[in-house]
Amino acid sequence: DAQGVLWCWGRTDLSLETQNYTEPAPVPLRKFGSNIQSFDANQSNTCVVRDGTVYCMALGPQVAAIAGLPPGIRSVAVGTWLGCATTQSDVFCWGSPQWAEPKGSPHEIWQVIHDMKNAVHVGTLPQGIAQLAVSANAGCALTQAHKVYCWGDTHSGEWGTGVQSRCEQVACPEYDFRSLHEVTALPTPVTQLSAGAATFCAVGSDHSVWCWGSNNGQLVSTRHEYEPKRIPVVDEPLPVQNVALGNDNAEVRLGNMHGCVKKLDGRIVCWGNNRYNQISDGDCRYGSCPPTELSYDCSQTASAPH
């Protein structure tokens, strides 16, 4: 709000300052203080930037400052197991045991939702950082030169470089999870970036949409684990264009298993998993929806789609 206080609503058993299980109306999270400059929230974590310091709250009511960050933090983003923050050109992260070397090593990193430990320096982007996006265990940054760099876990190909590893239980010394990897396969400069559970999508300068990572419904293929025939999820370690979205996209946003784009004319089109009717009223509830326009009358007080 105008005083920089964070307001939240929805499921409250993990974080909100209320005794109710759900809150349909916004309530202030005053435990974070005021003068908040940046924030991000995920299923398990909420983090804010206040006076250049990052404060996070995970599965519980405690708020903790993230140590090991320099002055000048501008933005923060969180995933289920990972948190990241940026200065003008540097990326720092904490959490995600998938990155970790064996326990006790100098580079061991702890989960966001367990112990708050020191953040580690992932890398420096010479062109400056325009946007930060974090999935469950990986992150990507869009530079001011319209290039994308990714880091972290690449179980589903989250780097977008063709690399796909399986490092859940043991370290993978052949992969450097704590450095930046440029997504060179994107054929167009990128103007906007978004992250899902293990998926990243980018809008190109030609208004096309390109995605990589886990195909839980957000990518080109509509195969996903909730279909009746149990067709396996197909990962994409290199960016693929979602041709069905066309070349008139202004922004893209991802959920865990579905995505939405804002068109240049303001229309909203969504696709992917529809398990909770987040796309349509049930026509493809147990499948994966093709791109579907959402129609709302914003001139009315009612918020239900028509």
Tab-separated table of C-alpha atoms in Angstrom:
chain	number	residue	atom	x	y	z
A	1	ASP	CA	0.000	0.000	0.000
A	2	ALA	CA	1.066	3.664	0.126
A	3	GLN	CA	3.095	3.025	3.290
A	4	GLY	CA	4.831	0.006	1.798
A	5	VAL	CA	2.946	-2.549	3.931
A	6	LEU	CA	2.349	-5.953	2.307
A	7	TRP	CA	-1.270	-7.174	2.160
A	8	CYS	CA	-2.138	-10.830	1.474
A	9	TRP	CA	-5.185	-13.073	1.173
A	10	GLY	CA	-6.044	-16.710	0.548
A	11	ARG	CA	-4.744	-19.724	2.458
A	12	THR	CA	-3.546	-18.584	5.865
A	13	ASP	CA	-2.435	-21.627	7.869
A	14	LEU	CA	1.212	-20.981	7.019
A	15	SER	CA	1.776	-17.265	7.120
A	16	LEU	CA	-0.981	-14.697	7.540
A	17	GLU	CA	-1.633	-12.905	10.837
A	18	THR	CA	-5.077	-14.371	11.418
A	19	GLN	CA	-6.751	-17.306	13.110
A	20	ASN	CA	-8.849	-18.162	10.062
A	21	TYR	CA	-7.870	-20.949	7.676
A	22	THR	CA	-8.603	-18.782	4.651
A	23	GLU	CA	-8.959	-15.041	4.165
A	24	PRO	CA	-10.969	-13.973	1.098
A	25	ALA	CA	-10.158	-10.300	1.749
A	26	PRO	CA	-6.655	-8.775	2.029
A	27	VAL	CA	-5.099	-8.455	5.495
A	28	PRO	CA	-1.849	-6.600	6.298
A	29	LEU	CA	1.301	-8.606	7.006
A	30	ARG	CA	2.700	-6.090	9.475
A	31	LYS	CA	5.407	-8.495	10.669
A	32	PHE	CA	7.370	-7.478	7.561
A	33	GLY	CA	7.202	-3.809	8.520
A	34	SER	CA	6.647	-0.966	6.093
A	35	ASN	CA	8.586	0.688	3.260
A	36	ILE	CA	8.736	-2.589	1.318
A	37	GLN	CA	10.343	-2.028	-2.078
A	38	SER	CA	9.939	-5.491	-3.625
A	39	PHE	CA	8.287	-8.791	-2.686
A	40	ASP	CA	7.437	-12.246	-3.967
A	41	ALA	CA	5.265	-15.066	-2.634
A	42	ASN	CA	5.084	-18.771	-3.353
A	43	GLN	CA	3.212	-21.778	-1.998
A	44	SER	CA	5.734	-22.142	0.842
A	45	ASN	CA	7.620	-18.851	1.075
A	46	THR	CA	7.146	-15.093	1.193
A	47	CYS	CA	10.093	-12.693	0.923
A	48	VAL	CA	10.366	-8.905	0.822
A	49	VAL	CA	13.070	-6.306	0.249
A	50	ARG	CA	13.032	-3.542	2.867
A	51	ASP	CA	15.744	-0.897	3.075
A	52	GLY	CA	18.026	-3.058	0.929
A	53	THR	CA	17.690	-6.145	3.185
A	54	VAL	CA	15.782	-9.335	2.343
A	55	TYR	CA	13.389	-10.750	4.951
A	56	CYS	CA	11.645	-14.096	4.445
A	57	MET	CA	8.889	-16.096	6.100
A	58	ALA	CA	8.536	-19.793	5.260
A	59	LEU	CA	6.389	-22.581	6.742
A	60	GLY	CA	5.728	-20.774	10.012
A	61	PRO	CA	5.208	-17.316	11.490
A	62	GLN	CA	8.869	-16.354	11.975
A	63	VAL	CA	10.455	-13.675	9.812
A	64	ALA	CA	14.217	-13.927	9.256
A	65	ALA	CA	16.740	-11.751	7.454
A	66	ILE	CA	18.812	-13.458	4.768
A	67	ALA	CA	22.501	-13.124	5.601
A	68	GLY	CA	25.352	-12.823	3.134
A	69	LEU	CA	23.707	-10.241	0.865
A	70	PRO	CA	25.460	-6.977	-0.048
A	71	PRO	CA	23.911	-3.493	0.133
A	72	GLY	CA	21.859	-2.420	-2.830
A	73	ILE	CA	19.452	-5.371	-3.171
A	74	ARG	CA	16.720	-4.337	-5.604
A	75	SER	CA	14.479	-7.349	-6.125
A	76	VAL	CA	13.655	-10.769	-4.693
A	77	ALA	CA	11.952	-13.878	-6.086
A	78	VAL	CA	11.093	-17.191	-4.444
A	79	GLY	CA	10.270	-20.740	-5.455
A	80	THR	CA	9.230	-23.717	-3.365
A	81	TRP	CA	12.807	-24.542	-2.371
A	82	LEU	CA	14.777	-21.549	-3.550
A	83	GLY	CA	15.086	-17.818	-2.971
A	84	CYS	CA	17.105	-15.356	-5.046
A	85	ALA	CA	17.824	-11.625	-4.880
A	86	THR	CA	19.582	-9.217	-7.204
A	87	THR	CA	21.480	-5.986	-7.152
A	88	GLN	CA	21.779	-4.027	-10.386
A	89	SER	CA	23.955	-6.743	-11.909
A	90	ASP	CA	24.610	-9.528	-9.335
A	91	VAL	CA	22.546	-12.612	-8.477
A	92	PHE	CA	22.514	-14.207	-5.006
A	93	CYS	CA	20.540	-17.301	-3.936
A	94	TRP	CA	19.857	-19.477	-0.905
A	95	GLY	CA	18.067	-22.794	-0.410
A	96	SER	CA	17.603	-25.743	-2.794
A	97	PRO	CA	19.506	-28.837	-1.582
A	98	GLN	CA	19.641	-30.076	-5.182
A	99	TRP	CA	22.520	-27.650	-5.684
A	100	ALA	CA	24.394	-28.831	-2.626
A	101	GLU	CA	27.625	-30.696	-2.459
A	102	PRO	CA	27.836	-33.386	0.266
A	103	LYS	CA	26.749	-32.189	3.697
A	104	GLY	CA	29.421	-30.200	5.503
A	105	SER	CA	31.175	-28.987	2.383
A	106	PRO	CA	31.952	-25.264	2.027
A	107	HIS	CA	29.329	-24.879	-0.694
A	108	GLU	CA	26.434	-26.616	0.998
A	109	ILE	CA	23.187	-24.647	0.671
A	110	TRP	CA	20.103	-25.208	2.810
A	111	GLN	CA	16.434	-25.226	1.931
A	112	VAL	CA	14.513	-21.980	2.160
A	113	ILE	CA	11.770	-23.568	4.266
A	114	HIS	CA	14.150	-25.016	6.855
A	115	ASP	CA	17.177	-23.020	8.011
A	116	MET	CA	17.901	-19.494	6.854
A	117	LYS	CA	21.584	-19.555	5.909
A	118	ASN	CA	23.920	-17.271	4.052
A	119	ALA	CA	23.102	-16.475	0.453
A	120	VAL	CA	25.723	-17.418	-2.140
A	121	HIS	CA	26.851	-15.343	-5.115
A	122	VAL	CA	25.686	-16.988	-8.333
A	123	GLY	CA	27.164	-14.550	-10.836
A	124	THR	CA	27.409	-11.091	-12.361
A	125	LEU	CA	25.564	-10.053	-15.502
A	126	PRO	CA	27.501	-7.399	-17.444
A	127	GLN	CA	24.399	-5.961	-19.102
A	128	GLY	CA	22.480	-5.344	-15.861
A	129	ILE	CA	19.381	-7.159	-14.629
A	130	ALA	CA	15.920	-6.180	-15.857
A	131	GLN	CA	13.843	-9.029	-14.389
A	132	LEU	CA	14.234	-12.030	-12.072
A	133	ALA	CA	12.168	-15.255	-12.219
A	134	VAL	CA	12.517	-18.245	-9.869
A	135	SER	CA	11.011	-21.725	-10.203
A	136	ALA	CA	10.997	-24.431	-7.523
A	137	ASN	CA	14.743	-25.079	-7.706
A	138	ALA	CA	16.147	-22.846	-10.452
A	139	GLY	CA	16.239	-19.240	-11.544
A	140	CYS	CA	16.563	-17.134	-14.671
A	141	ALA	CA	17.335	-13.460	-15.172
A	142	LEU	CA	16.506	-11.179	-18.076
A	143	THR	CA	19.190	-8.607	-18.760
A	144	GLN	CA	18.777	-5.068	-19.992
A	145	ALA	CA	20.308	-6.303	-23.240
A	146	HIS	CA	17.284	-8.659	-23.652
A	147	LYS	CA	19.248	-11.859	-22.998
A	148	VAL	CA	18.315	-14.664	-20.577
A	149	TYR	CA	20.681	-16.452	-18.170
A	150	CYS	CA	19.642	-19.378	-15.954
A	151	TRP	CA	21.141	-21.276	-13.005
A	152	GLY	CA	20.283	-23.860	-10.361
A	153	ASP	CA	18.718	-27.287	-10.738
A	154	THR	CA	18.337	-28.595	-14.283
A	155	HIS	CA	16.338	-31.752	-13.531
A	156	SER	CA	13.788	-30.815	-16.207
A	157	GLY	CA	16.085	-28.739	-18.404
A	158	GLU	CA	15.503	-25.451	-16.559
A	159	TRP	CA	18.749	-23.933	-17.907
A	160	GLY	CA	17.301	-23.902	-21.434
A	161	THR	CA	20.686	-24.957	-22.822
A	162	GLY	CA	19.909	-28.607	-23.592
A	163	VAL	CA	21.435	-29.852	-20.316
A	164	GLN	CA	19.248	-32.118	-18.195
A	165	SER	CA	20.609	-33.727	-15.015
A	166	ARG	CA	19.337	-35.927	-12.184
A	167	CYS	CA	21.010	-34.708	-9.006
A	168	GLU	CA	18.348	-35.040	-6.306
A	169	GLN	CA	20.258	-37.290	-3.898
A	170	VAL	CA	23.932	-36.778	-4.701
A	171	ALA	CA	26.052	-33.964	-6.070
A	172	CYS	CA	26.745	-33.729	-9.784
A	173	PRO	CA	30.283	-32.358	-9.995
A	174	GLU	CA	30.109	-32.218	-13.792
A	175	TYR	CA	27.447	-29.501	-13.595
A	176	ASP	CA	27.973	-26.035	-12.169
A	177	PHE	CA	24.646	-25.136	-10.594
A	178	ARG	CA	26.026	-21.963	-9.051
A	179	SER	CA	26.924	-20.107	-12.225
A	180	LEU	CA	25.027	-18.392	-15.019
A	181	HIS	CA	24.179	-20.187	-18.268
A	182	GLU	CA	23.021	-18.133	-21.243
A	183	VAL	CA	19.949	-19.393	-23.104
A	184	THR	CA	21.444	-18.929	-26.551
A	185	ALA	CA	18.773	-20.978	-28.369
A	186	LEU	CA	16.190	-18.199	-28.091
A	187	PRO	CA	15.885	-16.852	-31.658
A	188	THR	CA	14.665	-13.403	-30.662
A	189	PRO	CA	15.578	-10.801	-28.035
A	190	VAL	CA	13.461	-11.278	-24.899
A	191	THR	CA	11.242	-8.575	-23.434
A	192	GLN	CA	9.602	-10.417	-20.503
A	193	LEU	CA	10.145	-13.590	-18.461
A	194	SER	CA	8.104	-15.809	-16.118
A	195	ALA	CA	8.658	-18.981	-14.049
A	196	GLY	CA	6.390	-21.873	-13.080
A	197	ALA	CA	7.112	-24.892	-10.894
A	198	ALA	CA	9.954	-26.119	-13.126
A	199	THR	CA	9.193	-24.208	-16.317
A	200	PHE	CA	10.267	-20.890	-17.791
A	201	CYS	CA	8.586	-18.930	-20.567
A	202	ALA	CA	9.734	-15.778	-22.334
A	203	VAL	CA	8.102	-13.257	-24.645
A	204	GLY	CA	10.226	-12.314	-27.627
A	205	SER	CA	10.578	-8.953	-29.305
A	206	ASP	CA	8.343	-10.323	-32.088
A	207	HIS	CA	5.683	-11.071	-29.418
A	208	SER	CA	6.132	-14.844	-29.700
A	209	VAL	CA	6.231	-17.087	-26.589
A	210	TRP	CA	9.040	-19.576	-25.975
A	211	CYS	CA	9.142	-22.076	-23.094
A	212	TRP	CA	11.501	-24.683	-21.645
A	213	GLY	CA	11.673	-27.046	-18.682
A	214	SER	CA	8.967	-29.322	-17.278
A	215	ASN	CA	5.978	-29.854	-19.541
A	216	ASN	CA	3.214	-29.919	-16.926
A	217	GLY	CA	0.849	-28.384	-19.441
A	218	GLN	CA	2.576	-25.042	-20.060
A	219	LEU	CA	4.607	-26.048	-23.109
A	220	VAL	CA	3.697	-26.873	-26.697
A	221	SER	CA	2.654	-30.460	-25.980
A	222	THR	CA	-0.549	-30.963	-23.973
A	223	ARG	CA	0.642	-34.209	-22.368
A	224	HIS	CA	0.738	-34.174	-18.596
A	225	GLU	CA	0.408	-36.437	-15.579
A	226	TYR	CA	-3.283	-35.783	-14.857
A	227	GLU	CA	-4.629	-37.127	-18.110
A	228	PRO	CA	-6.668	-40.331	-17.782
A	229	LYS	CA	-4.169	-42.346	-19.823
A	230	ARG	CA	-1.293	-41.228	-17.568
A	231	ILE	CA	0.854	-40.069	-20.453
A	232	PRO	CA	4.223	-39.136	-18.942
A	233	VAL	CA	5.387	-35.551	-18.665
A	234	VAL	CA	7.776	-34.595	-21.460
A	235	ASP	CA	10.537	-32.178	-20.487
A	236	GLU	CA	11.984	-29.643	-22.915
A	237	PRO	CA	15.637	-28.734	-22.160
A	238	LEU	CA	15.690	-26.255	-25.064
A	239	PRO	CA	13.234	-23.408	-25.727
A	240	VAL	CA	10.271	-24.324	-27.915
A	241	GLN	CA	7.780	-21.864	-29.357
A	242	ASN	CA	4.141	-22.175	-28.388
A	243	VAL	CA	2.909	-21.508	-31.906
A	244	ALA	CA	-0.736	-21.768	-30.846
A	245	LEU	CA	-0.357	-18.486	-28.911
A	246	GLY	CA	0.496	-16.577	-32.077
A	247	ASN	CA	2.679	-13.470	-32.334
A	248	ASP	CA	0.566	-10.896	-30.501
A	249	ASN	CA	1.632	-11.491	-26.892
A	250	ALA	CA	2.636	-8.678	-24.522
A	251	GLU	CA	3.256	-10.656	-21.278
A	252	VAL	CA	3.316	-14.237	-20.041
A	253	ARG	CA	2.672	-15.580	-16.517
A	254	LEU	CA	3.020	-19.179	-15.343
A	255	GLY	CA	1.369	-21.167	-12.584
A	256	ASN	CA	2.502	-24.624	-11.516
A	257	MET	CA	0.765	-26.361	-14.417
A	258	HIS	CA	-0.827	-23.685	-16.575
A	259	GLY	CA	0.067	-20.386	-18.181
A	260	CYS	CA	-1.603	-17.165	-19.292
A	261	VAL	CA	-0.649	-14.431	-21.733
A	262	LYS	CA	-1.837	-10.862	-22.018
A	263	LYS	CA	-2.344	-10.014	-25.659
A	264	LEU	CA	-1.350	-6.693	-27.219
A	265	ASP	CA	-5.030	-5.730	-27.318
A	266	GLY	CA	-5.510	-6.539	-23.613
A	267	ARG	CA	-7.212	-9.926	-23.976
A	268	ILE	CA	-6.188	-12.735	-21.583
A	269	VAL	CA	-5.553	-16.208	-23.016
A	270	CYS	CA	-4.687	-19.216	-20.838
A	271	TRP	CA	-3.694	-22.811	-21.546
A	272	GLY	CA	-2.463	-25.974	-19.817
A	273	ASN	CA	-3.743	-27.976	-16.856
A	274	ASN	CA	-7.309	-27.153	-15.806
A	275	ARG	CA	-7.585	-29.330	-12.703
A	276	TYR	CA	-9.014	-26.486	-10.620
A	277	ASN	CA	-11.002	-24.819	-13.416
A	278	GLN	CA	-8.442	-22.039	-13.619
A	279	ILE	CA	-8.933	-21.825	-17.376
A	280	SER	CA	-12.461	-22.927	-18.281
A	281	ASP	CA	-15.654	-24.093	-16.607
A	282	GLY	CA	-14.846	-27.769	-17.036
A	283	ASP	CA	-14.708	-28.561	-20.740
A	284	CYS	CA	-11.140	-29.797	-20.373
A	285	ARG	CA	-10.913	-30.126	-16.608
A	286	TYR	CA	-9.109	-33.466	-16.592
A	287	GLY	CA	-7.079	-32.791	-19.668
A	288	SER	CA	-4.900	-29.951	-20.810
A	289	CYS	CA	-6.663	-26.960	-22.310
A	290	PRO	CA	-5.551	-25.400	-25.585
A	291	PRO	CA	-5.178	-21.604	-25.548
A	292	THR	CA	-8.534	-20.302	-24.334
A	293	GLU	CA	-9.599	-16.669	-24.077
A	294	LEU	CA	-10.934	-15.647	-20.670
A	295	SER	CA	-13.837	-13.244	-20.934
A	296	TYR	CA	-14.594	-10.880	-18.059
A	297	ASP	CA	-16.780	-7.790	-17.931
A	298	CYS	CA	-14.636	-5.424	-15.870
A	299	SER	CA	-17.357	-2.775	-15.928
A	300	GLN	CA	-19.467	-4.910	-13.606
A	301	THR	CA	-18.951	-5.326	-9.859
A	302	ALA	CA	-19.251	-9.108	-10.129
A	303	SER	CA	-15.951	-10.848	-10.720
A	304	ALA	CA	-17.289	-14.120	-12.127
A	305	PRO	CA	-16.518	-14.878	-15.795
A	306	HIS	CA	-19.418	-14.819	-18.238
